[in-house]
Short mmCIF file of C-alpha atoms in Angstrom, two decimals:
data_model
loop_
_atom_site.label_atom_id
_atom_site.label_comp_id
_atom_site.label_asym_id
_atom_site.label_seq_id
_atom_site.Cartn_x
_atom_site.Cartn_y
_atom_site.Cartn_z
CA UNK A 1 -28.53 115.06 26.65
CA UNK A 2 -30.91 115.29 23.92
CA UNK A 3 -33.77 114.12 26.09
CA UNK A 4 -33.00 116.78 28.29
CA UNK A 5 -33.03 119.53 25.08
CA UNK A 6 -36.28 117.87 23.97
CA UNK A 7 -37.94 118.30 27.87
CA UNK A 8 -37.11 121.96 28.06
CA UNK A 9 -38.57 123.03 24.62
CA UNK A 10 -41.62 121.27 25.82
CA UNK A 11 -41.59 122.88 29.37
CA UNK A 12 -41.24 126.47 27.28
CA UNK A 13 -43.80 125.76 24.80
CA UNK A 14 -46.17 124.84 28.06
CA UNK A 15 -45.34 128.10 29.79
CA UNK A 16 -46.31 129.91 26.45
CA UNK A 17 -49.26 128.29 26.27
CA UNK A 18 -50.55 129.19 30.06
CA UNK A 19 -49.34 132.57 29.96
CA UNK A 20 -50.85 132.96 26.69
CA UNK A 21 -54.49 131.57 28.18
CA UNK A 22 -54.23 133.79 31.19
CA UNK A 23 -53.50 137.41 29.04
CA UNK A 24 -55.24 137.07 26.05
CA UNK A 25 -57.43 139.84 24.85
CA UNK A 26 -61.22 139.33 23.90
CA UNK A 27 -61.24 140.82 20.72
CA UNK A 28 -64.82 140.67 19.91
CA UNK A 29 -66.29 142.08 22.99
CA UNK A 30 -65.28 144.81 25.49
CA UNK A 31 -66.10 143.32 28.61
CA UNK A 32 -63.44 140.79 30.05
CA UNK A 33 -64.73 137.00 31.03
CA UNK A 34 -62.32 137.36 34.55
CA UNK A 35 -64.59 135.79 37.06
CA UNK A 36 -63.44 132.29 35.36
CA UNK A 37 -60.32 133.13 36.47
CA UNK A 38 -61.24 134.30 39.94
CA UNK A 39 -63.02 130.86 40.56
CA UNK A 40 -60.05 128.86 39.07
CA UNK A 41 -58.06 130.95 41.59
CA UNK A 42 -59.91 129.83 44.81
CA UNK A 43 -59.72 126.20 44.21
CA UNK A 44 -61.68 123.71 42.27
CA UNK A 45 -64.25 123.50 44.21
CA UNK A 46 -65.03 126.59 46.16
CA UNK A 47 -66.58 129.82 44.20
CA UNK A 48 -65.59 133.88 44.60
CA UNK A 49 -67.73 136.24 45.91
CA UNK A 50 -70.50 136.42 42.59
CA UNK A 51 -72.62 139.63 41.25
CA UNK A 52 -74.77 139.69 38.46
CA UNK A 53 -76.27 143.08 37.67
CA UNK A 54 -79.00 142.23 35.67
CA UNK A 55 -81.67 145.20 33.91
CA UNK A 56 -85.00 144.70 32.86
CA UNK A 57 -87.99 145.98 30.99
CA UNK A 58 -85.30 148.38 28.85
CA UNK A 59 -83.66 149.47 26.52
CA UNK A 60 -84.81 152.99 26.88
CA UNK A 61 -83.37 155.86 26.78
CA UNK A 62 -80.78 155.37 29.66
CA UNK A 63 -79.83 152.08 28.04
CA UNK A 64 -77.33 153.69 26.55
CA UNK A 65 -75.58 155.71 29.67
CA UNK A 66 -75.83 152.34 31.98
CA UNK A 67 -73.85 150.68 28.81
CA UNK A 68 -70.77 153.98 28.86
CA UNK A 69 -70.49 153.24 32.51
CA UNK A 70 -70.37 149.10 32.49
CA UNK A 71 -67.69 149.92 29.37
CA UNK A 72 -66.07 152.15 31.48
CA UNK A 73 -65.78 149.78 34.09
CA UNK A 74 -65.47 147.04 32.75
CA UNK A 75 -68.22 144.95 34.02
CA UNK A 76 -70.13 142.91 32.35
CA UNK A 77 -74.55 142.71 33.55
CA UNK A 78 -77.88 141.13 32.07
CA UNK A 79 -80.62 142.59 30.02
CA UNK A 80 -83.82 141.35 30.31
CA UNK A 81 -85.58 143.00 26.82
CA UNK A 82 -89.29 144.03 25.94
CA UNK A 83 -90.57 144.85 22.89
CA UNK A 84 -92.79 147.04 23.98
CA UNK A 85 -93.98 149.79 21.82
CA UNK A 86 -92.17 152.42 24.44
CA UNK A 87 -89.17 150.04 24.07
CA UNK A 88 -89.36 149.85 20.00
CA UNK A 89 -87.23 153.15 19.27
CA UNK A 90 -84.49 151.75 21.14
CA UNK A 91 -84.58 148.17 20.16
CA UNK A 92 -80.99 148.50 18.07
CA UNK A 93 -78.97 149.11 21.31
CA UNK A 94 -79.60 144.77 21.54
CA UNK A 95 -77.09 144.77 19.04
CA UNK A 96 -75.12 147.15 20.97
CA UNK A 97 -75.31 145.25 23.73
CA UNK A 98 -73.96 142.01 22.65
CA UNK A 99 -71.02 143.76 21.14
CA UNK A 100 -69.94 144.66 24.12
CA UNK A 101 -69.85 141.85 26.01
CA UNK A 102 -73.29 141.58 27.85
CA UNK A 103 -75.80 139.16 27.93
CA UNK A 104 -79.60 139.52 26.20
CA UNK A 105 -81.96 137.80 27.67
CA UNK A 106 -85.76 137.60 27.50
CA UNK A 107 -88.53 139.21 29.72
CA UNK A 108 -91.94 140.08 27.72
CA UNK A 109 -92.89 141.51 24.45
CA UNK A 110 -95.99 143.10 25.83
CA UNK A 111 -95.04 142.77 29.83
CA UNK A 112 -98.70 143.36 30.29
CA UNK A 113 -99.68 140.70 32.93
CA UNK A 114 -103.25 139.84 32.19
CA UNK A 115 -102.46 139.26 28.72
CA UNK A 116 -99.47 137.02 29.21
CA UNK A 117 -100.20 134.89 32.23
CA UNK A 118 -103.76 134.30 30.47
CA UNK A 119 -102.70 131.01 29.48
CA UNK A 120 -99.40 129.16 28.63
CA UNK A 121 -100.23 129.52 24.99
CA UNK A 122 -100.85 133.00 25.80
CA UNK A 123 -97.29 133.11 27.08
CA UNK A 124 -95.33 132.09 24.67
CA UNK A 125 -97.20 133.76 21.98
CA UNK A 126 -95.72 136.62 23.86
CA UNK A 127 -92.13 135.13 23.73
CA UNK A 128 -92.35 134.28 20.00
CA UNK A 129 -93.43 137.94 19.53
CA UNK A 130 -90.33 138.87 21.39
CA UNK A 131 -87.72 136.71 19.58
CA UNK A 132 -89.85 137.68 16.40
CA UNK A 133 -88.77 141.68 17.66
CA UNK A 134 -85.15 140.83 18.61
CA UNK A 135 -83.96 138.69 15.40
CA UNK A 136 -82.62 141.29 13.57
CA UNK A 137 -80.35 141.88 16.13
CA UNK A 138 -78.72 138.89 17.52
CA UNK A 139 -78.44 135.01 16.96
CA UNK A 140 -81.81 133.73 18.79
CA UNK A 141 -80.08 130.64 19.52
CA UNK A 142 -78.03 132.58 22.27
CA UNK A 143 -81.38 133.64 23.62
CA UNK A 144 -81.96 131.17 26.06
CA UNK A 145 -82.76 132.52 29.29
CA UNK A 146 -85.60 134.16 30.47
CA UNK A 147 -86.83 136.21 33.82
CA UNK A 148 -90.68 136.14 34.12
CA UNK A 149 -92.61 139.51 34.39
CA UNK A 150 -92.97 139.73 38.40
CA UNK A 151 -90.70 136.68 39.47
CA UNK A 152 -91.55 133.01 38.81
CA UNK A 153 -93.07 133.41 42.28
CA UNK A 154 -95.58 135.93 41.65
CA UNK A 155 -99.40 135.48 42.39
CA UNK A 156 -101.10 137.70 40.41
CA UNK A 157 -100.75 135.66 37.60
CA UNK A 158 -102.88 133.74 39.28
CA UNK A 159 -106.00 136.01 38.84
CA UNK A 160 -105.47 135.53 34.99
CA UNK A 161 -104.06 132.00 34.65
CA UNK A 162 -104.69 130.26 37.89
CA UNK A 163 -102.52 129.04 40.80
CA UNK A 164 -100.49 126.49 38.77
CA UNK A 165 -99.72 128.51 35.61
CA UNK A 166 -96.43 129.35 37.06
CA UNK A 167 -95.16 125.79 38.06
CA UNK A 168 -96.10 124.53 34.34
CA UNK A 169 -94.35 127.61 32.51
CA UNK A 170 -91.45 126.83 34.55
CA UNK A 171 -91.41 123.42 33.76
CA UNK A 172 -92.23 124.36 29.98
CA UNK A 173 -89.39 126.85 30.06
CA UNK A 174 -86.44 123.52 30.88
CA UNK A 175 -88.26 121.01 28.65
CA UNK A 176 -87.39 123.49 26.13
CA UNK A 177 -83.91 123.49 27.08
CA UNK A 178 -83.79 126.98 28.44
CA UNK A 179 -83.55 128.33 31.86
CA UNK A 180 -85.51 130.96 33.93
CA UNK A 181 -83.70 132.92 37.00
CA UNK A 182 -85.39 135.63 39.37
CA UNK A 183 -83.24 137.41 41.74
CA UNK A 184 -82.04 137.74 45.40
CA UNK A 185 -81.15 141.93 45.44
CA UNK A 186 -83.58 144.19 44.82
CA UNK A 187 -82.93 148.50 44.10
CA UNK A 188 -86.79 148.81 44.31
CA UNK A 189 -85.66 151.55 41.27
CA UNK A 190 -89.23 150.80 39.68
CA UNK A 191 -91.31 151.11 42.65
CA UNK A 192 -93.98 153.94 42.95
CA UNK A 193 -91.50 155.64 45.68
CA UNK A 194 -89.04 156.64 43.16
CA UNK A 195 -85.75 156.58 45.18
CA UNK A 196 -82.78 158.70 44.36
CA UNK A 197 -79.25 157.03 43.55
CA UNK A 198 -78.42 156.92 47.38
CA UNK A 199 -81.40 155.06 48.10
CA UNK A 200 -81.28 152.96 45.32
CA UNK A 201 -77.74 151.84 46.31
CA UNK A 202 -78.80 151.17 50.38
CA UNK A 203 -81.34 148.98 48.94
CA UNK A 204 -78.77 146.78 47.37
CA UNK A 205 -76.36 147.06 50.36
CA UNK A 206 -79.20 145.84 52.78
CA UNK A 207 -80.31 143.28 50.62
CA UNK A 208 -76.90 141.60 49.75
CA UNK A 209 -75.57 141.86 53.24
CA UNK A 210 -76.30 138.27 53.52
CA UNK A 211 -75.39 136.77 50.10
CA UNK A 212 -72.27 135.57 48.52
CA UNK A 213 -73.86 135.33 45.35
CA UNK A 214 -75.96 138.45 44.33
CA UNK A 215 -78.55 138.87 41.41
CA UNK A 216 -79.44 142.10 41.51
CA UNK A 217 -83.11 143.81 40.16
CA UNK A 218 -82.39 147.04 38.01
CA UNK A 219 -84.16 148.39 35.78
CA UNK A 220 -83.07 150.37 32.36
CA UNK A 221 -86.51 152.03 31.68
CA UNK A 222 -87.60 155.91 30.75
CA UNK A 223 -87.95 156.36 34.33
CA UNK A 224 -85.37 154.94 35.92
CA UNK A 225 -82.63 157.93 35.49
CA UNK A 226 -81.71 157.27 39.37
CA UNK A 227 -80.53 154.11 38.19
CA UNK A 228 -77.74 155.48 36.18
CA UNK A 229 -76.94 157.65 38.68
CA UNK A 230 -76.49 154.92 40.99
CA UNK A 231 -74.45 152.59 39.17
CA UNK A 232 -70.99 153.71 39.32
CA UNK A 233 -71.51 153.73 43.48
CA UNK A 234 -73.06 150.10 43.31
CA UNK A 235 -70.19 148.60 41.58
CA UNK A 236 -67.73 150.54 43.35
CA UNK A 237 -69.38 149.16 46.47
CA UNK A 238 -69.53 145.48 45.27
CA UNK A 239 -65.52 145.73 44.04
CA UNK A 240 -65.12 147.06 47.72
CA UNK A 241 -66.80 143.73 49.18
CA UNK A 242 -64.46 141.82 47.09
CA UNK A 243 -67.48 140.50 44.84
CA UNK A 244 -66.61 139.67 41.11
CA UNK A 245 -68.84 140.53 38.45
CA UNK A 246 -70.10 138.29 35.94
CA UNK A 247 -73.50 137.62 33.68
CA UNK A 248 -76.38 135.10 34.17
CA UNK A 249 -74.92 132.78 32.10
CA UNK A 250 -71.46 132.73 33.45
CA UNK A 251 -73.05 132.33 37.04
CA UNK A 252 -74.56 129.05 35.85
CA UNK A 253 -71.56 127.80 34.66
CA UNK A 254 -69.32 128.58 37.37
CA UNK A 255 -71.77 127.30 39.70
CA UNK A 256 -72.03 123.59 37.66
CA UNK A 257 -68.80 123.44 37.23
CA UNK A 258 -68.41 124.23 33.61
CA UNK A 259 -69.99 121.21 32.56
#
């Protein structure tokens, strides 16, 4: 009899335990980490529909909007910073940014192209500057991924550097532990057409027709107003194709299993 007293405080104590894993409340950040969830729902080994907004070349002045509506929402994106002097005004909004649940990452200091694909050294000088810029506003040690200024594909680095300066910074960028990641969705919301919201959003429904797993190109700069426009129709499209939101990071670790 007592065995069987002694099993069902156990079996109570485990229920606690799950139910308490599955509702608590991420009291540091406003953004909830669901999309673990959402993968643990669909089986060990197959993955959820995946989105990762992810902005670059920001923050700006419509930093701050993008972040009300992602709060609002409660979705969590990527920010790929500069320090540029345009950017420098705005630089406290990193701090913002962490608090609530998104991830910093790095882009350029000086995002000027024949300056940084000059070399490798000439690279990273640029990096350092931009860690150098972003200290005072978040642990560097969580700054660990990076998105190259034009793609780790692009060529006209190439006029500056040569052909294989992007294959070595790539390889540079894992021997130092850290990890680089372009994207598969494009808004074109930088482009010299300047599109309005509604364009910007058929952009991203054309290009992620075919994906399960979407990293999207935005862009939180001085010009890019249409982009805030646009984002509460992108995620309401996205939650419509049954995609889950999550940031860079989180997509690598659902995608190696956590390891």
């Amino acid at each position: 009899m007592l065995a069987w007293v002694v099993l069902g405080l156990l079996l109570a104590i485990l229920a606690a335990v799950i139910h308490l894993l599955y509702h608590q409340e991420f009291a540091e950040t406003e953004i909830p980490n669901d999309c673990f969830a959402v993968a643990a729902a669909t089986g060990e080994t197959a993955l959820p529909k995946l989105v990762c907004l992810t902005f670059d070349d920001g923050p700006s002045v419509n930093t701050a909007p993008l972040l009300e509506i992602l709060a609002q929402e409660k979705v969590p994106a990527t920010f790929f910073v500069c320090a540029q002097d345009i950017n420098q005004e705005y630089l406290p909004l990193v701090r913002t940014i962490v608090q609530q649940g998104h991830q910093v990452a790095m882009h350029s200091a000086t995002h000027r192209y024949a300056t940084i694909y000059r070399s490798t050294d000439a690279f990273w000088q640029d990096i350092k500057t931009l860690r150098q810029a972003l200290e005072p506003y978040l642990s560097l040690d969580d700054l660990t991924w990076l998105r190259f200024p034009g793609g780790s594909t692009n060529t006209v680095s190439h006029k500056y550097g040569g052909s294989g300066i992007m294959k070595t910074l790539k390889a540079q960028t894992e021997e130092k532990g850290w990890h680089w990641i372009d994207w598969n969705v494009c808004g074109e919301d930088a482009t010299a057409a300047h599109p309005d919201a509604a364009q910007i959003l058929q952009n991203i429904q054309e290009d992620a027709a075919e994906h399960t797993t979407c990293v999207v190109l935005l862009h939180d700069t001085k010009a890019t107003g249409q982009t805030v426009k646009a984002l509460p129709d992108i995620i309401e499209w996205f939650r419509g194709q049954g995609y889950t939101f999550c940031t860079v990071e989180q997509l690598a670790e659902l995608q190696s299993g956590g390891e």
